[in-house]
CSV table of C-alpha atoms and ligand atoms in Angstrom, one decimal:
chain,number,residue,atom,x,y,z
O,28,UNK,CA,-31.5,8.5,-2.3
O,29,UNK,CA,-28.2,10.0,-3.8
O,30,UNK,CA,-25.4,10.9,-1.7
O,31,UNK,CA,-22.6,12.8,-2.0
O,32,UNK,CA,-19.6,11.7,-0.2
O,33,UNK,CA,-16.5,13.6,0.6
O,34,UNK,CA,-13.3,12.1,2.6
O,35,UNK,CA,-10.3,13.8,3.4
O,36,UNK,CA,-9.1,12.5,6.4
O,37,UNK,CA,-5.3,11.9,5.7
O,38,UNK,CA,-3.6,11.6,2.0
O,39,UNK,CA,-6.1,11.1,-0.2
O,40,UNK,CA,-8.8,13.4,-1.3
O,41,UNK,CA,-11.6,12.1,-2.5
O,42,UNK,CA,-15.9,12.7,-3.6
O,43,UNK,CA,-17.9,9.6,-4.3
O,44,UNK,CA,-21.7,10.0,-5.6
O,45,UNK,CA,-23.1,6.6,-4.4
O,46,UNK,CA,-27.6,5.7,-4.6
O,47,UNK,CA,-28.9,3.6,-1.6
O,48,UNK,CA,-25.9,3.3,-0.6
O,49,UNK,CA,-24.9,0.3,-3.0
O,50,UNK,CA,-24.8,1.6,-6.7
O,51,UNK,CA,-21.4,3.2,-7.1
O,52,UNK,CA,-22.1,6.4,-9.6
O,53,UNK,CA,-18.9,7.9,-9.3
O,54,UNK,CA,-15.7,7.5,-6.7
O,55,UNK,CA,-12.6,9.9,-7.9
O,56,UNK,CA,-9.7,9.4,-5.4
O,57,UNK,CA,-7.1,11.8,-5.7
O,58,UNK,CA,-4.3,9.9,-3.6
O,59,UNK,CA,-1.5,12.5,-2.4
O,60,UNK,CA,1.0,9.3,-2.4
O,61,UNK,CA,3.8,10.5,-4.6
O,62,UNK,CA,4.0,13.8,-2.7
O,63,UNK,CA,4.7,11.9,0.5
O,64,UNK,CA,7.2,9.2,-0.8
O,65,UNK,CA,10.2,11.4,-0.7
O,66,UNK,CA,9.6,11.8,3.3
O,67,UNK,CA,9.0,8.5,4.1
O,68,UNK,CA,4.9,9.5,5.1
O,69,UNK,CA,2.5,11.7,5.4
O,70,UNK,CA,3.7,15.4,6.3
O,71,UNK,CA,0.1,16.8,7.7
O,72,UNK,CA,0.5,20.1,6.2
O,73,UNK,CA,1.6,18.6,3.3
O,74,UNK,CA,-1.5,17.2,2.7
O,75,UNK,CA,-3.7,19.4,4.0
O,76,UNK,CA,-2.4,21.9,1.4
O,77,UNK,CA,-2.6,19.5,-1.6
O,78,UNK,CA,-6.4,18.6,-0.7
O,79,UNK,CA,-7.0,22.4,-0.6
O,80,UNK,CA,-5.3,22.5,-4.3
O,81,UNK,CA,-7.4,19.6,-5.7
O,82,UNK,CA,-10.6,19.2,-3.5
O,83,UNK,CA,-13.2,21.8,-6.3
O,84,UNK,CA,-11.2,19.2,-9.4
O,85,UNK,CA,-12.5,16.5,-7.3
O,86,UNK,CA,-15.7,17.1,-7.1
O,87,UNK,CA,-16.3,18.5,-10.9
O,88,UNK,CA,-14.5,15.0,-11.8
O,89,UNK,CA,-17.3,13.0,-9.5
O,90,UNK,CA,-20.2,14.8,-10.7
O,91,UNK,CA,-18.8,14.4,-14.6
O,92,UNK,CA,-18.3,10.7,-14.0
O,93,UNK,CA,-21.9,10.4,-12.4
O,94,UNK,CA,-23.6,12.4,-14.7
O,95,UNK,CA,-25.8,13.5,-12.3
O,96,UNK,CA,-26.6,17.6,-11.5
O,97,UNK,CA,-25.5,19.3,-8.2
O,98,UNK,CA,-29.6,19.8,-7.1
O,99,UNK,CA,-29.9,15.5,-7.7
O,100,UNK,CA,-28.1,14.9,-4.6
O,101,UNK,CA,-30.4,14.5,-1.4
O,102,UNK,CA,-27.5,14.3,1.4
O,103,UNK,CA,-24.3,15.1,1.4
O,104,UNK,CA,-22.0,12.7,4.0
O,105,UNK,CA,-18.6,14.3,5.1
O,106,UNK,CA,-16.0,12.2,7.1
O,107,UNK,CA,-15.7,14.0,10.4
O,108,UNK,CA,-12.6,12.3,12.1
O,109,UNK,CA,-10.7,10.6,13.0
O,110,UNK,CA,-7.6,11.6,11.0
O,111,UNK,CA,-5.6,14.9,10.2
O,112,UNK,CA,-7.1,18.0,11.6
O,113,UNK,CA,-5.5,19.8,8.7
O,114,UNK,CA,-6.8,17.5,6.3
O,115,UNK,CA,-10.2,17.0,7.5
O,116,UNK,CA,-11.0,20.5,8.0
O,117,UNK,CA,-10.6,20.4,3.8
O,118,UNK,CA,-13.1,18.2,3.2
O,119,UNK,CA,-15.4,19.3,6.0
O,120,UNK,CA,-15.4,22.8,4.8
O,121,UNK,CA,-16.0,22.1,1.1
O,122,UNK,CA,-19.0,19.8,1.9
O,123,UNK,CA,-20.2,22.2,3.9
O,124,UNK,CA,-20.2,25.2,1.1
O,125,UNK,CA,-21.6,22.3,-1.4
O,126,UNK,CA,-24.9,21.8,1.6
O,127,UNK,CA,-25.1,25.8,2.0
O,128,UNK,CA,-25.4,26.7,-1.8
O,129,UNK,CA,-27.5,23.9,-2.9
O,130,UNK,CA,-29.4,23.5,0.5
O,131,UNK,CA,-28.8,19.9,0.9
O,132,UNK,CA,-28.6,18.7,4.2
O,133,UNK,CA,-25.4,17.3,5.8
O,134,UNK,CA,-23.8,14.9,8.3
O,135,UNK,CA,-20.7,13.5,9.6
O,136,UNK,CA,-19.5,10.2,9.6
O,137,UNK,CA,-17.2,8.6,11.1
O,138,UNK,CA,-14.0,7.4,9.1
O,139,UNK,CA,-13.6,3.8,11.2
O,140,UNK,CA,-17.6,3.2,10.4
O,141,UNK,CA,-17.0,4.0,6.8
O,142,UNK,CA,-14.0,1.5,6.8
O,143,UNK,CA,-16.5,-1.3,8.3
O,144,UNK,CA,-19.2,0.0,5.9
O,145,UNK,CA,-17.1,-0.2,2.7
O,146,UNK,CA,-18.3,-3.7,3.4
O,147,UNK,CA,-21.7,-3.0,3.0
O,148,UNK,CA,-21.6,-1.5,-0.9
O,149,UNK,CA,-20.6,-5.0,-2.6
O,150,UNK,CA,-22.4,-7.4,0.6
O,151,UNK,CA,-24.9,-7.4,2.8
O,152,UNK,CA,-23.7,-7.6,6.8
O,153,UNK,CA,-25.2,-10.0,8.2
O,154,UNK,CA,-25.6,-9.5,12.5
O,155,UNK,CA,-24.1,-10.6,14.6
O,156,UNK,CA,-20.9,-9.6,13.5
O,157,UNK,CA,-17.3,-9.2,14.0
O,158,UNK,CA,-15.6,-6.3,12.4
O,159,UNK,CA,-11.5,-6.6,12.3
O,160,UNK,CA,-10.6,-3.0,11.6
O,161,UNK,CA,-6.9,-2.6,10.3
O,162,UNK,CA,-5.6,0.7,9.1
O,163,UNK,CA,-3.0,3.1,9.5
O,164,UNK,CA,-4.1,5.0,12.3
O,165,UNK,CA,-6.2,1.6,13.8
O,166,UNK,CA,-6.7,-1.6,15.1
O,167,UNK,CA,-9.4,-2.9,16.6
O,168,UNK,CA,-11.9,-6.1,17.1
O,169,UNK,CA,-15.6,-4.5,17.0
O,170,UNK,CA,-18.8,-6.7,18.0
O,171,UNK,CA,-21.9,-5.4,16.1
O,172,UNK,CA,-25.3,-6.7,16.9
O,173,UNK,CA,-26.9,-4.5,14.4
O,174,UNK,CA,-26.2,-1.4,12.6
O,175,UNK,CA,-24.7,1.8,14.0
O,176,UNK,CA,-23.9,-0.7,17.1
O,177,UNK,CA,-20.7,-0.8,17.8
O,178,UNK,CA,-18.6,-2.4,20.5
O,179,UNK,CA,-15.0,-2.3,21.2
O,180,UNK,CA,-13.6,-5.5,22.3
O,181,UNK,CA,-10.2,-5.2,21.5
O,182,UNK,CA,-7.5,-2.9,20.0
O,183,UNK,CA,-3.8,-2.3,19.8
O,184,UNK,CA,-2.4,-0.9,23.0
O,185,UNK,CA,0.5,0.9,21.0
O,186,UNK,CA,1.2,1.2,17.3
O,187,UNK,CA,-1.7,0.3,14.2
O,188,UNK,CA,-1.0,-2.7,12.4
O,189,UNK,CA,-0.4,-0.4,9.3
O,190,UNK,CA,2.0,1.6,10.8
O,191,UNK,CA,4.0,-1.2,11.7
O,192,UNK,CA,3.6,-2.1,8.2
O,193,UNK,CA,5.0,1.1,6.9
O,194,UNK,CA,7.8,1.6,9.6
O,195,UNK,CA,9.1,-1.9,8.5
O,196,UNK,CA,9.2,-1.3,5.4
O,197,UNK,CA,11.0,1.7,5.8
O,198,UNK,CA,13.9,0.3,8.0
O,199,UNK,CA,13.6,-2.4,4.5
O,200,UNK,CA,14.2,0.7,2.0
O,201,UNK,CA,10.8,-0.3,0.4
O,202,UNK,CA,9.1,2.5,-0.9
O,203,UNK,CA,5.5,4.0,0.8
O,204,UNK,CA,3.2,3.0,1.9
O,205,UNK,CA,4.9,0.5,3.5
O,206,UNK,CA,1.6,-2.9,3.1
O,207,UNK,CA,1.4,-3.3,-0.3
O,208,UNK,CA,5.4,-3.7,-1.0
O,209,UNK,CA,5.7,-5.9,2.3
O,210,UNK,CA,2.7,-8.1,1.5
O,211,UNK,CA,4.4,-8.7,-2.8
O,212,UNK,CA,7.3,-9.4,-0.5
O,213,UNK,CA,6.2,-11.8,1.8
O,214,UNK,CA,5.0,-13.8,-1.3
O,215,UNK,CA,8.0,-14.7,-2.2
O,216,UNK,CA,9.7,-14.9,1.1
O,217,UNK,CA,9.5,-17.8,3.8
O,218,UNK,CA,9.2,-17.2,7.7
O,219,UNK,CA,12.7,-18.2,8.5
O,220,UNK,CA,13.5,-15.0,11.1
O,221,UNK,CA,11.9,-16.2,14.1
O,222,UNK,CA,10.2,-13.3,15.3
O,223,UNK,CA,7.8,-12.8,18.4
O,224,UNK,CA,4.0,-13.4,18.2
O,225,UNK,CA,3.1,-10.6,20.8
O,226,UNK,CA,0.5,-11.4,23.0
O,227,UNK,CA,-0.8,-14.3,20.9
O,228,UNK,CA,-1.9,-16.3,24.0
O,229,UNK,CA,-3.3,-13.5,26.3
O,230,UNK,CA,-6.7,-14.1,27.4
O,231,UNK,CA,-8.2,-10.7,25.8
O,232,UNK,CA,-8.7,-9.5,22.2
O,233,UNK,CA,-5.8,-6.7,22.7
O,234,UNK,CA,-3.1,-6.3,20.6
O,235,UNK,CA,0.2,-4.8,20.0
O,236,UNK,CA,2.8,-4.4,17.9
O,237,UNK,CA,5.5,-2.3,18.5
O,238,UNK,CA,7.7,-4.9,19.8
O,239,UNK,CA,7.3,-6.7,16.5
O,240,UNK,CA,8.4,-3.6,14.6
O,241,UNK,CA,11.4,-3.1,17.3
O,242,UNK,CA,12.3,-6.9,16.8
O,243,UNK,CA,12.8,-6.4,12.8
O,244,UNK,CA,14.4,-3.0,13.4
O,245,UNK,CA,16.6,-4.5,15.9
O,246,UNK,CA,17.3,-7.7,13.9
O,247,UNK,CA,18.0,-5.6,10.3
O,248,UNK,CA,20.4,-3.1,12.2
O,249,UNK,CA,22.3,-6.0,14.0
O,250,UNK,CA,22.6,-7.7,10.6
O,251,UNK,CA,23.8,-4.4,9.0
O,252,UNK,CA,26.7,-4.1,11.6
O,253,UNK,CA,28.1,-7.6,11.1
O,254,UNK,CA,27.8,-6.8,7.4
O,255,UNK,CA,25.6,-9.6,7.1
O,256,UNK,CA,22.7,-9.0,4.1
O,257,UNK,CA,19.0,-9.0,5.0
O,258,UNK,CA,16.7,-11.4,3.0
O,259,UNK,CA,14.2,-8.8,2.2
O,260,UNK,CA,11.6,-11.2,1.0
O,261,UNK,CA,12.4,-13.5,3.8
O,262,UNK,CA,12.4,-10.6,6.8
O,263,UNK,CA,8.6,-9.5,4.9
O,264,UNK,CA,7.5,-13.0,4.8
O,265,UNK,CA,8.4,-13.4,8.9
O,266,UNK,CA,7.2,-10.0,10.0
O,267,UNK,CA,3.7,-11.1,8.2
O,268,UNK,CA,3.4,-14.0,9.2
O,269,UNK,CA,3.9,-12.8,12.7
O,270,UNK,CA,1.1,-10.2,12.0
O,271,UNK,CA,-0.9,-12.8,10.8
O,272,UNK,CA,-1.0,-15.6,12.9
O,273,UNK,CA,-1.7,-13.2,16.0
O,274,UNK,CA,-4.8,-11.2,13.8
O,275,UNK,CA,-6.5,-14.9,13.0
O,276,UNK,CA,-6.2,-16.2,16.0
O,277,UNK,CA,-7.6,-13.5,18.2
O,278,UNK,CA,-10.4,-12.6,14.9
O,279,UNK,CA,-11.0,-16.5,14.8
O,280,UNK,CA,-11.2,-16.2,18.7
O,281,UNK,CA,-13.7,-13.7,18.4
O,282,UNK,CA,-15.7,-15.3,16.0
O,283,UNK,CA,-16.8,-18.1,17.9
O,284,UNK,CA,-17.2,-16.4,21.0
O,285,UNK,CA,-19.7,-13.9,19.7
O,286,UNK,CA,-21.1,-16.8,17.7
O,287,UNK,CA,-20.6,-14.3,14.9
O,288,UNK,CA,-22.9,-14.5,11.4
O,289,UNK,CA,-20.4,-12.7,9.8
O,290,UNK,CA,-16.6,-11.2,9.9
O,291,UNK,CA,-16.1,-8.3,7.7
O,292,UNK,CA,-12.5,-6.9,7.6
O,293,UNK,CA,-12.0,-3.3,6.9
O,294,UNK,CA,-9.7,-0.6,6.5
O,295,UNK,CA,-6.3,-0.2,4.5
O,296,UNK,CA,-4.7,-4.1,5.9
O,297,UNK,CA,-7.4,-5.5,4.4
O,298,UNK,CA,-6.2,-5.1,1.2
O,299,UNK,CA,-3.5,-7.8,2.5
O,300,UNK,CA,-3.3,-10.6,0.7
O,301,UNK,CA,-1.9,-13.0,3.2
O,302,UNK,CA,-4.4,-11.8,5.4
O,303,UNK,CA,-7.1,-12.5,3.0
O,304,UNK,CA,-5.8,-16.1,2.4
O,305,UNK,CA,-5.0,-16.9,5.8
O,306,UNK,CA,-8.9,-16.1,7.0
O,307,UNK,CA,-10.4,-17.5,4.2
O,308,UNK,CA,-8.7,-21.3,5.3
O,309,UNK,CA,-10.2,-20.3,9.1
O,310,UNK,CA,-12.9,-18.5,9.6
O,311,UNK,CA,-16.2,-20.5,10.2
O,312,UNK,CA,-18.7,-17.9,9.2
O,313,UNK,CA,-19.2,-15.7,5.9
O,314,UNK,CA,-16.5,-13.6,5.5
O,315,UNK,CA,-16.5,-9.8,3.6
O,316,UNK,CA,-13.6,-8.2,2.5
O,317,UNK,CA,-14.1,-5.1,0.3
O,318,UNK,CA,-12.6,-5.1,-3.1
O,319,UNK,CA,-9.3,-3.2,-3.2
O,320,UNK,CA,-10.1,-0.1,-4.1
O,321,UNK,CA,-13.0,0.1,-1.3
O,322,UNK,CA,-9.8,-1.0,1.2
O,323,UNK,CA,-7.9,1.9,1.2
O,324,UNK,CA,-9.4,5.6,2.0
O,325,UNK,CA,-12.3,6.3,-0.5
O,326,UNK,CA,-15.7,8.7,-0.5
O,327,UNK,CA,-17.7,5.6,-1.5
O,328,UNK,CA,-17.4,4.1,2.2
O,329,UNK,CA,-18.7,7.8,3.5
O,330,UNK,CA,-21.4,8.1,0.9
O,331,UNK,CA,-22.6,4.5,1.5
O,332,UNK,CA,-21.7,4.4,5.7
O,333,UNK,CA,-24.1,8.1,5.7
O,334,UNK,CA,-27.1,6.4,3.6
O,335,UNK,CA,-27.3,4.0,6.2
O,336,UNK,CA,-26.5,6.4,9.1
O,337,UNK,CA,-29.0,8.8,8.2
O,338,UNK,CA,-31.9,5.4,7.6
O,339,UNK,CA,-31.3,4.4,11.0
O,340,UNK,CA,-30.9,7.9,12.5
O,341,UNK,CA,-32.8,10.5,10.5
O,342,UNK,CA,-30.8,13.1,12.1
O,343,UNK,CA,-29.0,16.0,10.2
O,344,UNK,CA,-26.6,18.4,11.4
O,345,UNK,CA,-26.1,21.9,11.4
O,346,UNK,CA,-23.5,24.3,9.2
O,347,UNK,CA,-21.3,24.5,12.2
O,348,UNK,CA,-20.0,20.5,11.9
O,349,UNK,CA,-16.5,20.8,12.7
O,350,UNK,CA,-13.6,18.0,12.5
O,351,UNK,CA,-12.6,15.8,15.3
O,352,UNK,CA,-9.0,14.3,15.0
O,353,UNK,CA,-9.8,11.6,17.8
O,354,UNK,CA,-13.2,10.8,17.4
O,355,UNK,CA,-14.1,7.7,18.8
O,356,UNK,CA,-16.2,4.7,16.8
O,357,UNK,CA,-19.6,5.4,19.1
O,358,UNK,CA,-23.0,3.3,18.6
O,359,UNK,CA,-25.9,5.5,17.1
J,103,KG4,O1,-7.3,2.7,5.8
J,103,KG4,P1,-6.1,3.4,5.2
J,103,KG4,O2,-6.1,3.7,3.7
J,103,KG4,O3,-5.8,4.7,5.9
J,103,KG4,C1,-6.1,4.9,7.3
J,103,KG4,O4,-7.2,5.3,7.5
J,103,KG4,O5,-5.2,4.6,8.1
J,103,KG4,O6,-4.8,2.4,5.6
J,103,KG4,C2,-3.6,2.8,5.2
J,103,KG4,C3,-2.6,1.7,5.7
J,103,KG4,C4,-1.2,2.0,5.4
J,103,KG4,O7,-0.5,1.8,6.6
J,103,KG4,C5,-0.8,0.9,4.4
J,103,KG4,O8,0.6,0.6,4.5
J,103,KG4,C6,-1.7,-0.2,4.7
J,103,KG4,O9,-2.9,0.4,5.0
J,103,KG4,N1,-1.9,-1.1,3.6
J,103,KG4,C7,-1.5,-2.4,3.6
J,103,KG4,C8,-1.8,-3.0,2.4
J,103,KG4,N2,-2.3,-2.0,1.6
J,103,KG4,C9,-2.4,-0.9,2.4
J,103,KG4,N3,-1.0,-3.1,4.6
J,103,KG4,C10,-0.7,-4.4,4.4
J,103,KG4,N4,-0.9,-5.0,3.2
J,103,KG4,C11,-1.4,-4.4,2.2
J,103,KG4,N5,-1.6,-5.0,1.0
């Protein structure tokens, strides 16, 4: 089965043709990145304008690089929300011309599923499992039993891990997005800011950290007034390993209570490398972390999350499919 996937949700526009949802034909990511740098983040209609500029390029590029026709594919997957109404409404809208002119039918996924799913293209899950989902926009601890099954037990109650990321780098002058530069950082820094480990003993799989991001903000300005210099490497290497230590203890936490087969991490923090290392010294259980460029935002997760959406479903929807910017991760 060949399907067509098209994402959109935030900064990056991208069309992935993917078969059985494993063999990777084509995945052209058109990342907006540069465009946002000078304002420190994504402007929504910004981006939303860019993915209407490059979204037809993308798709001639994906098709090229697959060499396969436009009548080949059999489904086309489109990432519904959550994200940027703006930016969503791009992708939906183009996938949806694509379904009506070559009568292919259509259906929406779920950006957080595709995240957990980007998993699924280079491993097989293995149930049950425990899915730490760490992006931009989320973080959460989801218990899966089987596919399409998703249960929330945990999340931040304030900012995204990656945010936190990217508003710390910020107040560090690194350039966005915010992870990758922290993370090369914090390599070849040492944790000697003593910083808070929020919520690192509650009895619950919650999370937060927006007091961590207020503690280095706090602690970088108080430096700057007594004209004292910030250790950049240092302040990364602190503000990770707070991260850290409070993500592998409640994931570890997790793992054993569920008596999880399986962790798979997902989303754009995965790419972290400290992450990566840190788990792979704990966790108990087989552990999947998608190659880097399945982390970040990518049509292969859609193409490959709607193959196995549609197998377990077999439900298609309608030309009126519209974008939600909340939509919740729901079981199927
Ligand atoms: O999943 P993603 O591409 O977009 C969302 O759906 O949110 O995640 C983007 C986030 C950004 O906050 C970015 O700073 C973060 O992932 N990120 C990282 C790393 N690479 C990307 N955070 C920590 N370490 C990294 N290596």
């Amino acid at each position: 089965m060949l399907v067509l996937g098209v994402e959109s949700s935030c900064d990056e526009t991208s069309v992935a043709i993917v078969r059985d949802g494993k063999e990777v034909l084509s995945n052209v990511i058109l990342t907006q990145i540069d465009i946002h740098k000078k304002f420190g983040g994504v402007v929504p209609e910004v981006a939303s304008r860019h993915h209407v500029y490059n979204v037809s390029m993308v798709f001639k590029e994906a098709f090229a690089k697959a060499n396969v026709k436009e009548e080949d594919i059999d489904l086309v997957a489109v990432t519904e929300g959550p994200g940027l109404i703006g930016s969503l409404l791009v992708g939906i809208n183009a996938a949806k011309t694509f379904a009506y002119i070559y009568n292919k039918p259509i259906i929406g996924v779920n950006h957080l599923a595709g995240h957990i799913y980007a998993n699924q293209i280079e491993h097989e899950m293995e149930f049950p499992l425990i899915a730490l989902l760490v992006s931009g926009g989320n973080t959460e601890l989801v218990y899966m039993k089987d596919h399409f099954d998703f249960e929330i037990i945990g999340e931040t109650l304030d900012d995204a891990v990656g945010e936190a990321y990217d508003k710390v780098a910020r107040v560090l002058n690194l350039s966005y997005p915010g992870g990758p530069e922290v993370d090369k950082r914090a390599a070849l820094g040492k944790d000697t800011y003593k910083l808070p480990r929020v919520m690192l003993n509650h009895d619950d799989y919650n999370f937060s950290f927006s007091g961590l991001k207020s503690a280095v903000i706090n602690l970088v300005h108080n430096l700057h007034q007594r004209n004292e210099e910030v250790d950049v490497n240092n302040m990364c290497a602190s503000f990770q390993s707070s991260v850290i230590d409070v993500l592998v203890n409640k994931t570890l936490k997790a793992v054993n209570e569920y008596n999880a087969k399986m962790l798979v991490v997902a989303g754009g923090v995965s790419a972290n490398k400290g992450l990566k290392n840190a788990l792979e010294k704990v966790v108990p259980c087989k552990l999947s972390i998608p190659s880097i460029k399945y982390c970040t935002d990518n049509a292969a997760m859609i193409a490959a999350c709607g193959y196995y959406q549609y197998k377990k479903t077999h439900q298609t929807r309608a030309l009126d499919i519209n974008g939600s910017s909340t939509m919740e991760l729901k079981s199927l």
